[in-house]
XYZ file of N, CA and C in Angstrom:
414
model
N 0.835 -1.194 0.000
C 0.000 0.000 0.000
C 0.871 1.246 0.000
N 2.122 1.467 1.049
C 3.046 2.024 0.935
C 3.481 2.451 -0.352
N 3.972 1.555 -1.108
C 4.854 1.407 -1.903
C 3.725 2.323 -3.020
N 2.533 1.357 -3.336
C 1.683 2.121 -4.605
C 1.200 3.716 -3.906
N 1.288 4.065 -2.456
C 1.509 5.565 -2.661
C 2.490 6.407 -3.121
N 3.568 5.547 -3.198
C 5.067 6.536 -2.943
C 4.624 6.638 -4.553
N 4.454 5.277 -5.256
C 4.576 5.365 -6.738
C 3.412 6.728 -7.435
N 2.359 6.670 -6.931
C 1.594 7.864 -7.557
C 1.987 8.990 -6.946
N 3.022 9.369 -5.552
C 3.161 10.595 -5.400
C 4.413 10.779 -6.558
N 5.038 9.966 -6.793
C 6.194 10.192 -7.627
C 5.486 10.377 -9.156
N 4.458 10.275 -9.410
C 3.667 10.391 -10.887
C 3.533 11.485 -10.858
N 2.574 12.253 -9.396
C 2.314 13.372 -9.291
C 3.364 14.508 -9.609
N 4.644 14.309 -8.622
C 5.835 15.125 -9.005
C 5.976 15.125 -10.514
N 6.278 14.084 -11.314
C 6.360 14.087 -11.999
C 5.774 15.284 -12.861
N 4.382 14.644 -13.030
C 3.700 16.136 -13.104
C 3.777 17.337 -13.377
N 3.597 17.797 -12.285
C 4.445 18.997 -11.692
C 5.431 19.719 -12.365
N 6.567 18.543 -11.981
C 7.552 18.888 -13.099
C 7.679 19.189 -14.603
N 6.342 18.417 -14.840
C 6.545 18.849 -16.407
C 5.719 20.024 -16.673
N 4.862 20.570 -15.561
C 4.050 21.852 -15.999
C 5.176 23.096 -15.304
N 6.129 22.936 -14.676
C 6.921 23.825 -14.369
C 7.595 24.301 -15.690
N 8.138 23.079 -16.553
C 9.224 23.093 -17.402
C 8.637 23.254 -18.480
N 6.932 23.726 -18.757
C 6.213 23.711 -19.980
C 6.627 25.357 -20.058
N 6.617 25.458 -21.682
C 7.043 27.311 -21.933
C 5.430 28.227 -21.594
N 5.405 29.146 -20.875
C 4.694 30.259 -20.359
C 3.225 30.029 -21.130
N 3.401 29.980 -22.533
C 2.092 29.980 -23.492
C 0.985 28.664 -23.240
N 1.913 27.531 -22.865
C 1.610 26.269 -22.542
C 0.602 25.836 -21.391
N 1.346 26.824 -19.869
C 0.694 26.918 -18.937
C -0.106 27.959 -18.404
N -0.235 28.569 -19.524
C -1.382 29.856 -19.623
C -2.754 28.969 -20.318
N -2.294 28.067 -21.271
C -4.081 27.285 -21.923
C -4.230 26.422 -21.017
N -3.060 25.347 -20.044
C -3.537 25.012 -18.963
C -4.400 25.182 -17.763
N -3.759 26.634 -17.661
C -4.679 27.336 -16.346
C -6.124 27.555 -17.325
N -6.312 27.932 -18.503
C -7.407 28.131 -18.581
C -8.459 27.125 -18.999
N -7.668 25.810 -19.468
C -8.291 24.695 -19.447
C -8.901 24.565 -18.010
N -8.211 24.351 -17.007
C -8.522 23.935 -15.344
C -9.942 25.096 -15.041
N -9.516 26.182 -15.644
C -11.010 27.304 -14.962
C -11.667 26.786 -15.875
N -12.056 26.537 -17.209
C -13.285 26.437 -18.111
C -13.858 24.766 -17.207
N -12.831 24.186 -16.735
C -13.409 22.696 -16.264
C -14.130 23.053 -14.914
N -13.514 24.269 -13.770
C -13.834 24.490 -12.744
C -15.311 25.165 -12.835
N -15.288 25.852 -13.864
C -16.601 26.956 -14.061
C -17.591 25.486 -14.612
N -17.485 24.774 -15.733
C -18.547 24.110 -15.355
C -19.043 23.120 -14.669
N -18.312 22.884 -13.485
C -18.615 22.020 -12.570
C -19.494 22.765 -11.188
N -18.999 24.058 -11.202
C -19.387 24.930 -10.593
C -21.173 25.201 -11.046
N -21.566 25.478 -12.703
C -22.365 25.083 -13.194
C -23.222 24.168 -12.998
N -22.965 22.849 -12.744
C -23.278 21.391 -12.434
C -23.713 21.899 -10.999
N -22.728 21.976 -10.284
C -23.477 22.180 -8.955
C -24.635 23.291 -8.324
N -24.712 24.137 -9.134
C -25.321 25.225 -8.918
C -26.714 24.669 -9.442
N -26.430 23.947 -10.393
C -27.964 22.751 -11.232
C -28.514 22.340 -10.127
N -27.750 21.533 -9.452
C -27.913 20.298 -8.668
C -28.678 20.735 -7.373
N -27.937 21.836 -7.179
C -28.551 22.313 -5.929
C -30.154 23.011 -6.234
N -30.264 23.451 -7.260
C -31.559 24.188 -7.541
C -32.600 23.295 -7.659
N -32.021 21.869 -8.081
C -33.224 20.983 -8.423
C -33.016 20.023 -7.185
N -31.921 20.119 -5.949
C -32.153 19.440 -5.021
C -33.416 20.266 -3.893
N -33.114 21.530 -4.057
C -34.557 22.484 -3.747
C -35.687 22.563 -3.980
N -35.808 22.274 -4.997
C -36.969 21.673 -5.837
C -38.015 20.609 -5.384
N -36.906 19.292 -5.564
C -37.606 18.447 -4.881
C -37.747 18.546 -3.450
N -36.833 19.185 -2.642
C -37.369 19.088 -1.179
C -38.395 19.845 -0.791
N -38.476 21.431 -1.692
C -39.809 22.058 -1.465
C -40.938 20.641 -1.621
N -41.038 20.258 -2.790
C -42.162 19.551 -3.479
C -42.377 18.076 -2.664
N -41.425 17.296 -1.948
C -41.371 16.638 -0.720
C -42.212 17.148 0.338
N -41.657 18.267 0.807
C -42.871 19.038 1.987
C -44.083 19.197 1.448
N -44.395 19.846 0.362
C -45.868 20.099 -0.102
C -46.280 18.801 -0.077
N -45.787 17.233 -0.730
C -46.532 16.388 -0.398
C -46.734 15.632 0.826
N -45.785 16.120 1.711
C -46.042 15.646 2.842
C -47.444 16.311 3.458
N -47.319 17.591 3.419
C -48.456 18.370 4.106
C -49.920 17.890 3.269
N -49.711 17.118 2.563
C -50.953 17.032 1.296
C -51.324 15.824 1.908
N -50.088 14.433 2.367
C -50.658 13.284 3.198
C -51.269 13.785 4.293
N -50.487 14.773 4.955
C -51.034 14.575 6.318
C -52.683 15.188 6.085
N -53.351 16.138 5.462
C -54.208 16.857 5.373
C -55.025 15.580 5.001
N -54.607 15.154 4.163
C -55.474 13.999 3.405
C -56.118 12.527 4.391
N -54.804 12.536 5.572
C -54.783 11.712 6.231
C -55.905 12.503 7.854
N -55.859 13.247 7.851
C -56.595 13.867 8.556
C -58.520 14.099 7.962
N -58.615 14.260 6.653
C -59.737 13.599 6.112
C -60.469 12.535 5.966
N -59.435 11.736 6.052
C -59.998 10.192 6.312
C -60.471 9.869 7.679
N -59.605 10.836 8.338
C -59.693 10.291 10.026
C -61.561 11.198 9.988
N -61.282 12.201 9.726
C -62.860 13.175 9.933
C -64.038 12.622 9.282
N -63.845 11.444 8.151
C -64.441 11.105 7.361
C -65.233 9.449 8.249
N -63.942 9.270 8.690
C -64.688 7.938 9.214
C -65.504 7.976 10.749
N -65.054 9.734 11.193
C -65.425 9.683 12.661
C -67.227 10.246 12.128
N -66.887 11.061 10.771
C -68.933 11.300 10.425
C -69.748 10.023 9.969
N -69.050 8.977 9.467
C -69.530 7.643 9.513
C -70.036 7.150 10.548
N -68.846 7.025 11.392
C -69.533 6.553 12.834
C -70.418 6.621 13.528
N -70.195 8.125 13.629
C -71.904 8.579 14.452
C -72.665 8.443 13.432
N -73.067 8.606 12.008
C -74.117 8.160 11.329
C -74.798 7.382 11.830
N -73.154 5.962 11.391
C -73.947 4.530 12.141
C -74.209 4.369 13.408
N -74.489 5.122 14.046
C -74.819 5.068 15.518
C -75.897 5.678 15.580
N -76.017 6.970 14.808
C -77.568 7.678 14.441
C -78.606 6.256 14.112
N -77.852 5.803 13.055
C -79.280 4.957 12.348
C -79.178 3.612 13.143
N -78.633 2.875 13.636
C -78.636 1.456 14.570
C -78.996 1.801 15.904
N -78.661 3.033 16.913
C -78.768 2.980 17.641
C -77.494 2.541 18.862
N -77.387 2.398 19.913
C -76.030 2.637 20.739
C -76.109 1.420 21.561
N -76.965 0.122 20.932
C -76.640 -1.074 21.318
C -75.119 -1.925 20.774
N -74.915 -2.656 22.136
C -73.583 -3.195 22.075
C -73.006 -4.006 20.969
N -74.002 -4.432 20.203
C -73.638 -5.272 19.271
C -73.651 -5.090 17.995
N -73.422 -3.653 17.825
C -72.943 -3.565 16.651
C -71.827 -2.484 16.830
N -71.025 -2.123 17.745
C -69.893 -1.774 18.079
C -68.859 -2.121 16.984
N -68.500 -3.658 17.195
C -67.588 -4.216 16.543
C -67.922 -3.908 15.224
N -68.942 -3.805 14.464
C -69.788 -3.974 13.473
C -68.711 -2.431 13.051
N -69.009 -1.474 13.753
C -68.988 -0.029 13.487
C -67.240 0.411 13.354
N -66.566 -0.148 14.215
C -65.482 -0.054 14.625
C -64.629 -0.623 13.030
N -64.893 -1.885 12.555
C -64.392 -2.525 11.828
C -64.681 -1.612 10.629
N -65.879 -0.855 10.124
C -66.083 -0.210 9.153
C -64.779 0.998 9.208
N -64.945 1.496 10.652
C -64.001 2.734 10.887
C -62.963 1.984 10.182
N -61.544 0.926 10.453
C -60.802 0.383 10.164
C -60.433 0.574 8.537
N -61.706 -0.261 8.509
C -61.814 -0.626 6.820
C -61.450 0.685 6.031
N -62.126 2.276 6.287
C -62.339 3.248 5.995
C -61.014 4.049 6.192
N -60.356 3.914 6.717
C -59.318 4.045 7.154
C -57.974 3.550 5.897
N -58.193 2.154 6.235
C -56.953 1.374 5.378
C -57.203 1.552 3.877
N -58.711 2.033 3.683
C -58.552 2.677 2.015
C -58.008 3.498 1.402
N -58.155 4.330 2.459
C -57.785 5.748 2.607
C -56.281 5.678 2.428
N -55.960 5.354 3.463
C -54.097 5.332 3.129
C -53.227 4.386 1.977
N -54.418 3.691 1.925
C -54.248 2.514 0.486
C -54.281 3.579 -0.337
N -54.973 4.639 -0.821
C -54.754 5.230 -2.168
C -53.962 6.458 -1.499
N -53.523 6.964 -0.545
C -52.983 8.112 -0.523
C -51.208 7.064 -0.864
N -51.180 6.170 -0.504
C -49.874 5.715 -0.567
C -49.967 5.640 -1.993
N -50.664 4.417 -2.932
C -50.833 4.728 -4.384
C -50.599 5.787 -4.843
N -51.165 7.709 -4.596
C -50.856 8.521 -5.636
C -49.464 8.518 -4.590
N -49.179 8.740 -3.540
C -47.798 8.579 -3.567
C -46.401 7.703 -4.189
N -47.384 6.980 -4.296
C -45.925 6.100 -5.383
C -46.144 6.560 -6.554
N -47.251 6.774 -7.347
C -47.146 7.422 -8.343
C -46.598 8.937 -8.311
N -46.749 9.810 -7.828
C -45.826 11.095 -7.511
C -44.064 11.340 -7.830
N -44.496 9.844 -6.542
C -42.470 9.882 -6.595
C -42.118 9.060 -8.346
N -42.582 8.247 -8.453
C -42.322 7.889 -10.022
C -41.799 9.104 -11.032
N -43.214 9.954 -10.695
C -43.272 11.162 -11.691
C -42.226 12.245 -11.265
N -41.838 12.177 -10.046
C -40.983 12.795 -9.627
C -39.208 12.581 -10.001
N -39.319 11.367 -10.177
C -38.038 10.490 -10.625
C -37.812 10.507 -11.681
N -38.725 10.363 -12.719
C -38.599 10.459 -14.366
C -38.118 11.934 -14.568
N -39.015 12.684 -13.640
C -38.586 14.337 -13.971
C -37.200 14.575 -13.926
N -36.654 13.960 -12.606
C -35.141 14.205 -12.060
C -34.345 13.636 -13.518
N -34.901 12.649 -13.851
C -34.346 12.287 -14.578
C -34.019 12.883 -16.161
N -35.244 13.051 -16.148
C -35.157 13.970 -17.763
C -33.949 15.480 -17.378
N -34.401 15.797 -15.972
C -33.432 17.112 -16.008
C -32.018 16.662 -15.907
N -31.582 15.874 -15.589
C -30.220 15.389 -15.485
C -29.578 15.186 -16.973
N -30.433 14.878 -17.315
C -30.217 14.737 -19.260
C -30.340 16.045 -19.525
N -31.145 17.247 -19.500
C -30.723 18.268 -20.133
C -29.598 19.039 -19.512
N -29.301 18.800 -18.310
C -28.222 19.461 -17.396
C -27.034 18.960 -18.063
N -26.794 17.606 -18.349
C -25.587 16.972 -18.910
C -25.248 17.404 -20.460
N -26.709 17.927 -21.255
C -26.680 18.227 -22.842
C -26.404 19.532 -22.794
N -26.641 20.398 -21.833
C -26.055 21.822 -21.800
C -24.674 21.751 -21.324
C-alpha cells in the first residue's frame, strides 16, 4: 500500500515537473483549461442544488398534502360513525360492526394516498431524470 503511494506521489511530481518546465504559453491554456473545467462544474453544482430544492420544497408540499389527506380520512370515518350510531342505535352489538367499518375506511384511505404517492415519486423520478439529461446536454 506504501509502496503504490510513494509510486503515484512520484507520478504526481512528476507532473508537476513537467508543468513547471512547460514554456509560459503552454501553462497559460492550462490554467485556462482547469477554470473552463472548474466553471462548469461549478455550473453542475449550482444545477444540482436548484433541483435538489426543488424536490425538497415539493417533498414538503406532499407531505403536508398526506397529512391533510390523512386527517380527512380520520374526519371522514369519525362522520360515519356517528351516522352509524344515528341509524342502529347505541346497542352493544354492533360496536364491533362499526369499529371494523371505521378500520376498513381508514386502510382505504391510506391505500390510495400511498398509491398517488408512489405514483408522484415515479413522476418525480422520471422528472429528475429527464433534467439530469438536459443538465448533462447543456
Amino acid at each position: 500500500e506504501v509502496q503504490k503511494l510513494n509510486q503515484q506521489l512520484e507520478e504526481k511530481n512528476g507532473e508537476i515537473q513537467q508543468m513547471i518546465n512547460q514554456p509560459p504559453y503552454e501553462k497559460e491554456r492550462e490554467i485556462l483549461r482547469l477554470q473552463k473545467t472548474l466553471a462548469e462544474k461549478e455550473k453542475a453544482q449550482a444545477t444540482s442544488d436548484v433541483l435538489c430544492r426543488s424536490l425538497t420544497d415539493e417533498t414538503h408540499q406532499l407531505q403536508r398534502k398526506l397529512a391533510s389527506t390523512a386527517e380527512m380520512c380520520q374526519h371522514l370515518a369519525k362522520c360515519l360513525e356517528e351516522k352509524q350510531r344515528k341509524e342502529k342505535g347505541n346497542s352493544d352489538d354492533h360496536i364491533p360492526t362499526e369499529r371494523s367499518d371505521q378500520v376498513f375506511l381508514q386502510l382505504l384511505c391510506l391505500l390510495d394516498n400511498e398509491t398517488s404517492l408512489q405514483a408522484l415519486i415515479c413522476n418525480l423520478q422520471e422528472e429528475n431524470r429527464m433534467l439530469k439529461q438536459k443538465v448533462a446536454h447543456v
